[in-house]
mmCIF file of N, CA and C in Angstrom:
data_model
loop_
_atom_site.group_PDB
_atom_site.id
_atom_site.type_symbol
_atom_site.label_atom_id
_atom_site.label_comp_id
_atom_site.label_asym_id
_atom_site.label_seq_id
_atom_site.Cartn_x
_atom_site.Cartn_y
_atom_site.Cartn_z
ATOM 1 N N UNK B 1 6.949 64.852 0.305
ATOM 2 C CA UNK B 1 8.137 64.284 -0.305
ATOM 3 C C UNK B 1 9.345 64.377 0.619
ATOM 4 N N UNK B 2 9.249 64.956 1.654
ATOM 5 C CA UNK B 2 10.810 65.660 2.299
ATOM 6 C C UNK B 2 10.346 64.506 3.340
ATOM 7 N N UNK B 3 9.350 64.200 3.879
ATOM 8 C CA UNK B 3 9.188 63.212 4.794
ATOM 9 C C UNK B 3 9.525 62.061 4.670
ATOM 10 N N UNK B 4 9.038 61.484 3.308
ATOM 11 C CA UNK B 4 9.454 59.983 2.416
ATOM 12 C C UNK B 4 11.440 60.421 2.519
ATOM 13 N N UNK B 5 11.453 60.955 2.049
ATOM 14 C CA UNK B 5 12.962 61.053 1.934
ATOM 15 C C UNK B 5 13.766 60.937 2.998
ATOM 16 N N UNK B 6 13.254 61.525 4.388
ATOM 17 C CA UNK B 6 14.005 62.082 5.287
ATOM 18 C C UNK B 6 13.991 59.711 6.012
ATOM 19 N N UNK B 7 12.696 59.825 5.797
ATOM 20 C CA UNK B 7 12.412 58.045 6.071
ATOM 21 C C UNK B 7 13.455 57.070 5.450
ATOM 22 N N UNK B 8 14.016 57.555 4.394
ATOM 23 C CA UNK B 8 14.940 56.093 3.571
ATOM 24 C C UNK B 8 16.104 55.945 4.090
ATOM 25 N N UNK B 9 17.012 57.581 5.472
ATOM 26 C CA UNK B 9 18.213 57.469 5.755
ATOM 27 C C UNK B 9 17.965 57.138 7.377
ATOM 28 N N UNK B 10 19.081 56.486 7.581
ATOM 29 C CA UNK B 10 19.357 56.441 8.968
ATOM 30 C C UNK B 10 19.983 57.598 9.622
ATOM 31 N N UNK B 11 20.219 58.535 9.343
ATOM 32 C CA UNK B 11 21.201 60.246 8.753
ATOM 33 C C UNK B 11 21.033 61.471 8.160
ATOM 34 N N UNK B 12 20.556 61.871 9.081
ATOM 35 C CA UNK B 12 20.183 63.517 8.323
ATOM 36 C C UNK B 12 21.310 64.670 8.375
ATOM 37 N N UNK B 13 21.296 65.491 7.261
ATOM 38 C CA UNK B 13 22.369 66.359 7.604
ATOM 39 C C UNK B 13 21.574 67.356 6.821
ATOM 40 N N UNK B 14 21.275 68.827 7.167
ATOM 41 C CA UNK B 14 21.260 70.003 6.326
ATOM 42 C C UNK B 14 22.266 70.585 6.401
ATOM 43 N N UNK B 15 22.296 70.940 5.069
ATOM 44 C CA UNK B 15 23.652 71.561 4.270
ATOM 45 C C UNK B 15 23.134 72.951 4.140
ATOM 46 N N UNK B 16 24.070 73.652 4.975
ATOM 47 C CA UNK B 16 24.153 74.903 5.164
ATOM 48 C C UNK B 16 24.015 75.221 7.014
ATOM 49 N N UNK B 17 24.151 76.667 6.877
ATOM 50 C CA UNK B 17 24.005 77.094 8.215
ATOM 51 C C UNK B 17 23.945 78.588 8.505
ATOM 52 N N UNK B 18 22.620 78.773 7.923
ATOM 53 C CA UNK B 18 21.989 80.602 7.794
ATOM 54 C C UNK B 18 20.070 80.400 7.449
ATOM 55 N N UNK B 19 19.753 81.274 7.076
ATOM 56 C CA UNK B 19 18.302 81.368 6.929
ATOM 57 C C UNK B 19 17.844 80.360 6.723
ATOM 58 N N UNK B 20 18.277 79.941 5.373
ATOM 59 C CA UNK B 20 17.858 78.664 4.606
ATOM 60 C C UNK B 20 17.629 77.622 5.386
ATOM 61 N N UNK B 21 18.928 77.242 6.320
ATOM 62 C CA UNK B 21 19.317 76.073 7.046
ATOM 63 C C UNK B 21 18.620 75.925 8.152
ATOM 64 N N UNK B 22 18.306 76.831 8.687
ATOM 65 C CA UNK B 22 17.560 77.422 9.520
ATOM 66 C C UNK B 22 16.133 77.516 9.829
ATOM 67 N N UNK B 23 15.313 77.847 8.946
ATOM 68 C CA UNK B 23 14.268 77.316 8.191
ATOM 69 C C UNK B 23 13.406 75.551 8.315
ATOM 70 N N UNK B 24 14.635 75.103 7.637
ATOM 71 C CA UNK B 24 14.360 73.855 7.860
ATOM 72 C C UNK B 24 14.482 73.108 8.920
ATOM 73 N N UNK B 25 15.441 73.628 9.482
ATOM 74 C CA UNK B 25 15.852 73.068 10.854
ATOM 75 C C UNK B 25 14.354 73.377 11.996
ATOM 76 N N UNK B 26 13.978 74.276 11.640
ATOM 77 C CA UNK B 26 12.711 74.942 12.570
ATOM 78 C C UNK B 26 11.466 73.932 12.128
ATOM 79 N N UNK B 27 11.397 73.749 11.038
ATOM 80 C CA UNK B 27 10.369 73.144 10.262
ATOM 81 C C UNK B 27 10.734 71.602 10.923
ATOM 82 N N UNK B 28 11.578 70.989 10.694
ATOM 83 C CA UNK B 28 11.901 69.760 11.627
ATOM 84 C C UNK B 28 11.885 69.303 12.809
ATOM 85 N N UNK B 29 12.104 70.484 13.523
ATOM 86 C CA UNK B 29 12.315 70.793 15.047
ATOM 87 C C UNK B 29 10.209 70.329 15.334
ATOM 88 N N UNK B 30 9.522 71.598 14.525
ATOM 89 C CA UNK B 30 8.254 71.353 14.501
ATOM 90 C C UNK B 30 8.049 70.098 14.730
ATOM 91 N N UNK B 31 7.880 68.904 13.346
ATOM 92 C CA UNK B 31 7.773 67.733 13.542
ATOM 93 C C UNK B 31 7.818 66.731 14.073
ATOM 94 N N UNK B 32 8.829 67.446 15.108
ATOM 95 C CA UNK B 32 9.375 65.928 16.018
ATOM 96 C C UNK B 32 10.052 65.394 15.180
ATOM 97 N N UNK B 33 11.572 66.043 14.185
ATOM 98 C CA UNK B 33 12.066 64.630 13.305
ATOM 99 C C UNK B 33 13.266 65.610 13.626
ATOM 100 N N UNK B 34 13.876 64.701 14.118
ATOM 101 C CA UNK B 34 15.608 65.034 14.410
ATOM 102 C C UNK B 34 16.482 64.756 13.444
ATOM 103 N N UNK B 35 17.226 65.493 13.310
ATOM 104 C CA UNK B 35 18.347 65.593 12.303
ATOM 105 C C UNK B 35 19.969 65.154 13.014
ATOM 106 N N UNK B 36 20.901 64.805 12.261
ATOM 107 C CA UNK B 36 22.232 64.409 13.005
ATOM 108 C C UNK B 36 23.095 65.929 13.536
ATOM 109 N N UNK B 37 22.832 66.954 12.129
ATOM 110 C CA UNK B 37 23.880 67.577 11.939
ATOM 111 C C UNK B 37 23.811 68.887 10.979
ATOM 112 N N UNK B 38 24.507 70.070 10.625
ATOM 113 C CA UNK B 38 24.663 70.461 9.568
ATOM 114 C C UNK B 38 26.251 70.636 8.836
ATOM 115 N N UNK B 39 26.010 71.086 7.512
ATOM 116 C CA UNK B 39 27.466 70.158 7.006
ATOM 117 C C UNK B 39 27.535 71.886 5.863
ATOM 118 N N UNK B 40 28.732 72.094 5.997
ATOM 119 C CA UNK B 40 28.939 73.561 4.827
ATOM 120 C C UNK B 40 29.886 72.510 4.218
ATOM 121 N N UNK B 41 30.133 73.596 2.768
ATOM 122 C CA UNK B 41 31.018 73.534 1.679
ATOM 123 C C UNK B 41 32.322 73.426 2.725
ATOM 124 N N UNK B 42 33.673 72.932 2.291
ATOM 125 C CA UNK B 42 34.641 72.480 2.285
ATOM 126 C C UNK B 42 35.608 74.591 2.755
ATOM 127 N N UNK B 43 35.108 75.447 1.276
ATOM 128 C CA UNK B 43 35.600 76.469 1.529
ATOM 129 C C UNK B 43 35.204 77.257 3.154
ATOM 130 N N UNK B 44 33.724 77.252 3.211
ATOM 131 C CA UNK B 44 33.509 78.109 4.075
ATOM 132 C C UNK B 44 34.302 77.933 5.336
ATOM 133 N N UNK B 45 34.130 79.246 6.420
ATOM 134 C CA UNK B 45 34.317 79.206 7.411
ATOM 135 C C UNK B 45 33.893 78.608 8.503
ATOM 136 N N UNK B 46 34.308 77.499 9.325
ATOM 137 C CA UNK B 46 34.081 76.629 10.455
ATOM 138 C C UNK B 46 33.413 77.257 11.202
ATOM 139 N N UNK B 47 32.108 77.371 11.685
ATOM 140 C CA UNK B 47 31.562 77.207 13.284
ATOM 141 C C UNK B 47 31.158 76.160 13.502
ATOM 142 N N UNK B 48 31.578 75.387 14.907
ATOM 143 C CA UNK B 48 31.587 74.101 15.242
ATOM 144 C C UNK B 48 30.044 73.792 15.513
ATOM 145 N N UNK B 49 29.424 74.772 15.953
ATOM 146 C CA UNK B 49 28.219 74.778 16.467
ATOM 147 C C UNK B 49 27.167 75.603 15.937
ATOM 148 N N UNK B 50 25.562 75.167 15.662
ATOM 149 C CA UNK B 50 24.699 75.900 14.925
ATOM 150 C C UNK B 50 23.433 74.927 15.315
ATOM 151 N N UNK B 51 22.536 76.413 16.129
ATOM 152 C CA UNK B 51 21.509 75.435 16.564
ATOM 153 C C UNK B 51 21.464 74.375 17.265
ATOM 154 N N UNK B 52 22.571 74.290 18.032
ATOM 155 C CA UNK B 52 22.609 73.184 19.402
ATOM 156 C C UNK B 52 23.190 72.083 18.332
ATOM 157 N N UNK B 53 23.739 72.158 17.289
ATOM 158 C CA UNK B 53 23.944 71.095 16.704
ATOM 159 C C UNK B 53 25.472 70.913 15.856
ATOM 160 N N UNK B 54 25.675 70.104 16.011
ATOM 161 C CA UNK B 54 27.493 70.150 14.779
ATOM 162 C C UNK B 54 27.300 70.590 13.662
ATOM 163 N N UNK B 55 28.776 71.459 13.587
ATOM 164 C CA UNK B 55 28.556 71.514 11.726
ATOM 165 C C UNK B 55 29.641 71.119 11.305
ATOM 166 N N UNK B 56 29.723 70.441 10.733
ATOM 167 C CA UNK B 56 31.039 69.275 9.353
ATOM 168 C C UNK B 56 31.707 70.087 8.120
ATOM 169 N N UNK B 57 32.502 70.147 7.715
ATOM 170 C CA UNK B 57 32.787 70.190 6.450
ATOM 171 C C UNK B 57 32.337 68.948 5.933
ATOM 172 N N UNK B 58 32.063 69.152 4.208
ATOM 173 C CA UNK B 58 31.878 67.669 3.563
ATOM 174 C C UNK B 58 32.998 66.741 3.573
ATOM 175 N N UNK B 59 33.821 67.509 3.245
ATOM 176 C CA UNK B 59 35.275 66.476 3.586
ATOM 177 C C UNK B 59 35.341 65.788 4.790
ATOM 178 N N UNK B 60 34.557 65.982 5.872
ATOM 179 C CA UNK B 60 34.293 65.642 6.629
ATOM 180 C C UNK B 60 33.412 64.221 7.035
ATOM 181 N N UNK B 61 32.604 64.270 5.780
ATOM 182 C CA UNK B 61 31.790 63.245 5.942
ATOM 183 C C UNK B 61 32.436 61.928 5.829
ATOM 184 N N UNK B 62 31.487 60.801 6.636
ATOM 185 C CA UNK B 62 32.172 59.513 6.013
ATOM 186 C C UNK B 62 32.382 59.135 5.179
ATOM 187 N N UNK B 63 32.598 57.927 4.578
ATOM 188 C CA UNK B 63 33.378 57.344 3.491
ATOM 189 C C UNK B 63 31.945 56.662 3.176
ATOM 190 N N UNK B 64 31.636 56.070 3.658
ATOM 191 C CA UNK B 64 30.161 55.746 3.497
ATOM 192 C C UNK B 64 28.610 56.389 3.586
ATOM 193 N N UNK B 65 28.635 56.557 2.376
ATOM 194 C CA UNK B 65 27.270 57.934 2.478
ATOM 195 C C UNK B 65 26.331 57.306 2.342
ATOM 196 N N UNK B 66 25.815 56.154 2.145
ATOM 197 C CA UNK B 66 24.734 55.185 1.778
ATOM 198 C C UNK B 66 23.512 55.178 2.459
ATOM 199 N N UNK B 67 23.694 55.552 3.538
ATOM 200 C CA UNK B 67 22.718 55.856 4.841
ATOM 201 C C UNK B 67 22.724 57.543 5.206
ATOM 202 N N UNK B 68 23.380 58.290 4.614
ATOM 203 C CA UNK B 68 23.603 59.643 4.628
ATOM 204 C C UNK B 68 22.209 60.251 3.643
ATOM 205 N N UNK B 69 21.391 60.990 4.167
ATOM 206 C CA UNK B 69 20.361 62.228 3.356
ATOM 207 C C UNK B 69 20.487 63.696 3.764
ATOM 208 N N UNK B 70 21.251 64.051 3.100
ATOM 209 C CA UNK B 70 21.043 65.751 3.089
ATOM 210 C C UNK B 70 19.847 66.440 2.576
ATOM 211 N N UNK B 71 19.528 67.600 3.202
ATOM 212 C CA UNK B 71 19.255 68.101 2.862
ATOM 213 C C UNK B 71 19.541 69.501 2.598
ATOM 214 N N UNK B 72 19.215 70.185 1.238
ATOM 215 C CA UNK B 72 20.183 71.273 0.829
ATOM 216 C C UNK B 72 19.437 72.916 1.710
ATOM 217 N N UNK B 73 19.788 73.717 2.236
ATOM 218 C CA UNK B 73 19.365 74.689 3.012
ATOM 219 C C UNK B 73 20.733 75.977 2.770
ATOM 220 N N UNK B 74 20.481 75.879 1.598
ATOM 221 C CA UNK B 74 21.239 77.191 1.193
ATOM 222 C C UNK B 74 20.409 78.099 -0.326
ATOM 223 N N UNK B 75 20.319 79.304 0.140
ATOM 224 C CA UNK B 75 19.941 79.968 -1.104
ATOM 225 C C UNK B 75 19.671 79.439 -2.388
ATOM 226 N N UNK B 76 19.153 78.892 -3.418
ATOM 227 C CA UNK B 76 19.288 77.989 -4.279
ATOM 228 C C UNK B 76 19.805 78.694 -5.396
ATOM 229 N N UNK B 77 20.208 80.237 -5.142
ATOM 230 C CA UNK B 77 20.708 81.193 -6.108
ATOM 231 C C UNK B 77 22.279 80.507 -6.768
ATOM 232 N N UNK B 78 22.924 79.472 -5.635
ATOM 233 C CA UNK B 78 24.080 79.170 -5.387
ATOM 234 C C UNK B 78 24.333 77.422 -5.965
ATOM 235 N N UNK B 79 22.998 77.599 -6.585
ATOM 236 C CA UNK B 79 22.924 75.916 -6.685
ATOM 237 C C UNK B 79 24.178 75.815 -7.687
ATOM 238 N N UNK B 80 25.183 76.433 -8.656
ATOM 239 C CA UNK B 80 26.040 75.433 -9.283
ATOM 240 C C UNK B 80 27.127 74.703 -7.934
ATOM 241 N N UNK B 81 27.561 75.962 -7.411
ATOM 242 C CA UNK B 81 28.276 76.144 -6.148
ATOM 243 C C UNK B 81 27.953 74.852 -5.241
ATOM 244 N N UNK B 82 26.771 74.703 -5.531
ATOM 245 C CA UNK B 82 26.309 73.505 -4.514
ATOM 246 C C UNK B 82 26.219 72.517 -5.257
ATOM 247 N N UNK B 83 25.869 72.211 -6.140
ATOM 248 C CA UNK B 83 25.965 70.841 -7.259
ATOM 249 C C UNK B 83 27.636 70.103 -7.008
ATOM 250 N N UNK B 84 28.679 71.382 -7.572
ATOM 251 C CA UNK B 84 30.094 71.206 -7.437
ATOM 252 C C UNK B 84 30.000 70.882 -5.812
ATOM 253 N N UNK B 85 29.874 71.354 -5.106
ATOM 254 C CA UNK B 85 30.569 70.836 -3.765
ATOM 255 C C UNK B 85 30.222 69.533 -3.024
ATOM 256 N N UNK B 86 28.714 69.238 -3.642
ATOM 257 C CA UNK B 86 28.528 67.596 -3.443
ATOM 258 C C UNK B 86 29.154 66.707 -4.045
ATOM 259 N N UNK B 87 29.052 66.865 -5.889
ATOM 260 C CA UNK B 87 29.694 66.123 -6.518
ATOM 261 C C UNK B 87 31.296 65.417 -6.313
ATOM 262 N N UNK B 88 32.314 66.946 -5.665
ATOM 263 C CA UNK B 88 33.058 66.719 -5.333
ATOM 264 C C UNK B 88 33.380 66.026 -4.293
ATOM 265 N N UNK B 89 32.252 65.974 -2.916
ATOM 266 C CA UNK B 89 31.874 64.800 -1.858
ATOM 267 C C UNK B 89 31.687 64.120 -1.899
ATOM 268 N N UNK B 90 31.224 63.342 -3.141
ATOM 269 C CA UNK B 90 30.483 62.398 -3.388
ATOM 270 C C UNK B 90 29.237 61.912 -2.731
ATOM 271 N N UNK B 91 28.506 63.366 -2.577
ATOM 272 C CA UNK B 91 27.310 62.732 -2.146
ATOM 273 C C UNK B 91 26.153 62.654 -3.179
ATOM 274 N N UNK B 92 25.178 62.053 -2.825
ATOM 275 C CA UNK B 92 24.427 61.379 -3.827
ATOM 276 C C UNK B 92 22.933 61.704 -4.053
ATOM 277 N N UNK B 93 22.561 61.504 -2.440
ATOM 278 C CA UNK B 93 21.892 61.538 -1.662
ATOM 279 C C UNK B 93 20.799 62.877 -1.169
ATOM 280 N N UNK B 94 20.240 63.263 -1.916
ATOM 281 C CA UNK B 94 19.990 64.838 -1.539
ATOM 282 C C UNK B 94 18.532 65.638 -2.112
ATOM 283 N N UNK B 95 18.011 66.693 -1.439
ATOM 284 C CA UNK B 95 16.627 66.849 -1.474
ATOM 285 C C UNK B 95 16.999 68.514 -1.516
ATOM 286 N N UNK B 96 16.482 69.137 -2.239
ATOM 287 C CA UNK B 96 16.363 70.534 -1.884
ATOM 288 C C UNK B 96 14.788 71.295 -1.801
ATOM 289 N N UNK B 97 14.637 71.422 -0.970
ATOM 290 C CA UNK B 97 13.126 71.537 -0.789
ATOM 291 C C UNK B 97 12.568 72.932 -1.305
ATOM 292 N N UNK B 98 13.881 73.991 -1.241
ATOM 293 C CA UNK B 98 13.398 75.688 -2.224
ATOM 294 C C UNK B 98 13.416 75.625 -3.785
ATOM 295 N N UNK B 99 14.282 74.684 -4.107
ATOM 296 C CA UNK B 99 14.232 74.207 -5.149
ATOM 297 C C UNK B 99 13.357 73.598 -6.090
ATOM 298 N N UNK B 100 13.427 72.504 -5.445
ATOM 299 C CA UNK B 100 12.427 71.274 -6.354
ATOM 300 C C UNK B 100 11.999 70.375 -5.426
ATOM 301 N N UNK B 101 10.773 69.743 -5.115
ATOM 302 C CA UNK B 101 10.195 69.377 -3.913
ATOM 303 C C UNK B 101 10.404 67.558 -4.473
ATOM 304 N N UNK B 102 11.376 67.828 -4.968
ATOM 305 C CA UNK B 102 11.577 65.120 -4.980
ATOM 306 C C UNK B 102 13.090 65.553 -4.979
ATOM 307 N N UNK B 103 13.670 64.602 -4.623
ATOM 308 C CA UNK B 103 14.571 64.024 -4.278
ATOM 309 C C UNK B 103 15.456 63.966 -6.009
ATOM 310 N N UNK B 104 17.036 64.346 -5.543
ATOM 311 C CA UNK B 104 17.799 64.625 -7.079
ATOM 312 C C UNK B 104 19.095 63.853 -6.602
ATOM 313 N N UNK B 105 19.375 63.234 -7.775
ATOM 314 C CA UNK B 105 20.195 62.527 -8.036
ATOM 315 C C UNK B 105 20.130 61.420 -6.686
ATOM 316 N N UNK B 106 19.036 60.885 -6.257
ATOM 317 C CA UNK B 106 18.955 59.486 -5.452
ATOM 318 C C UNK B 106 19.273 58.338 -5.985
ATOM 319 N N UNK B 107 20.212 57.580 -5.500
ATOM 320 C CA UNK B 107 20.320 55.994 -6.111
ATOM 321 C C UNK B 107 19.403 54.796 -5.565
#
């Protein structure tokens, strides 16, 4: 399911940047499937860099998320925390794989 999913965007981003994020990022790295980026909550603290790769605030993201697929790589202990901080991004777009293995709230 994370493969079909990761296939529908032109844009990958995991959300987060610790074990979780980390994890997946390794698991991808495996595959041969490159990712753009990783992207934290709005609150956290900025490191520009993680894993040879950018990290964004969501506020950060474009205006156009349509081609944007996250994936979620944070503790899922935190999921309201994380529900609120997409919603408030307006992203849409999103897979949490510790969670629940299909794709939530896809349009």
């Amino acid at each position: 399911n994370l493969y079909h999913f990761i296939s529908k965007y032109s844009r990958i981003i995991i959300m987060g940047a610790g074990v979780y994020a980390n994890t997946i990022a390794k698991q991808l790295y495996y595959h041969k499937i490159d990712f753009d980026s990783f992207v934290i909550s709005n609150n956290q603290p900025l490191n520009k860099r993680y894993l040879g790769k950018d990290v964004w605030k969501l506020r950060q993201l474009p205006a156009n998320k349509e081609n944007i697929g996250v994936i979620i790589g944070i503790n899922p202990t935190k999921w309201l925390e994380i529900m609120l901080a997409l919603e408030e991004a307006k992203v849409k777009n999103f897979i949490c794989p510790f969670l629940f293995d299909f794709p939530i709230n896809e349009e």
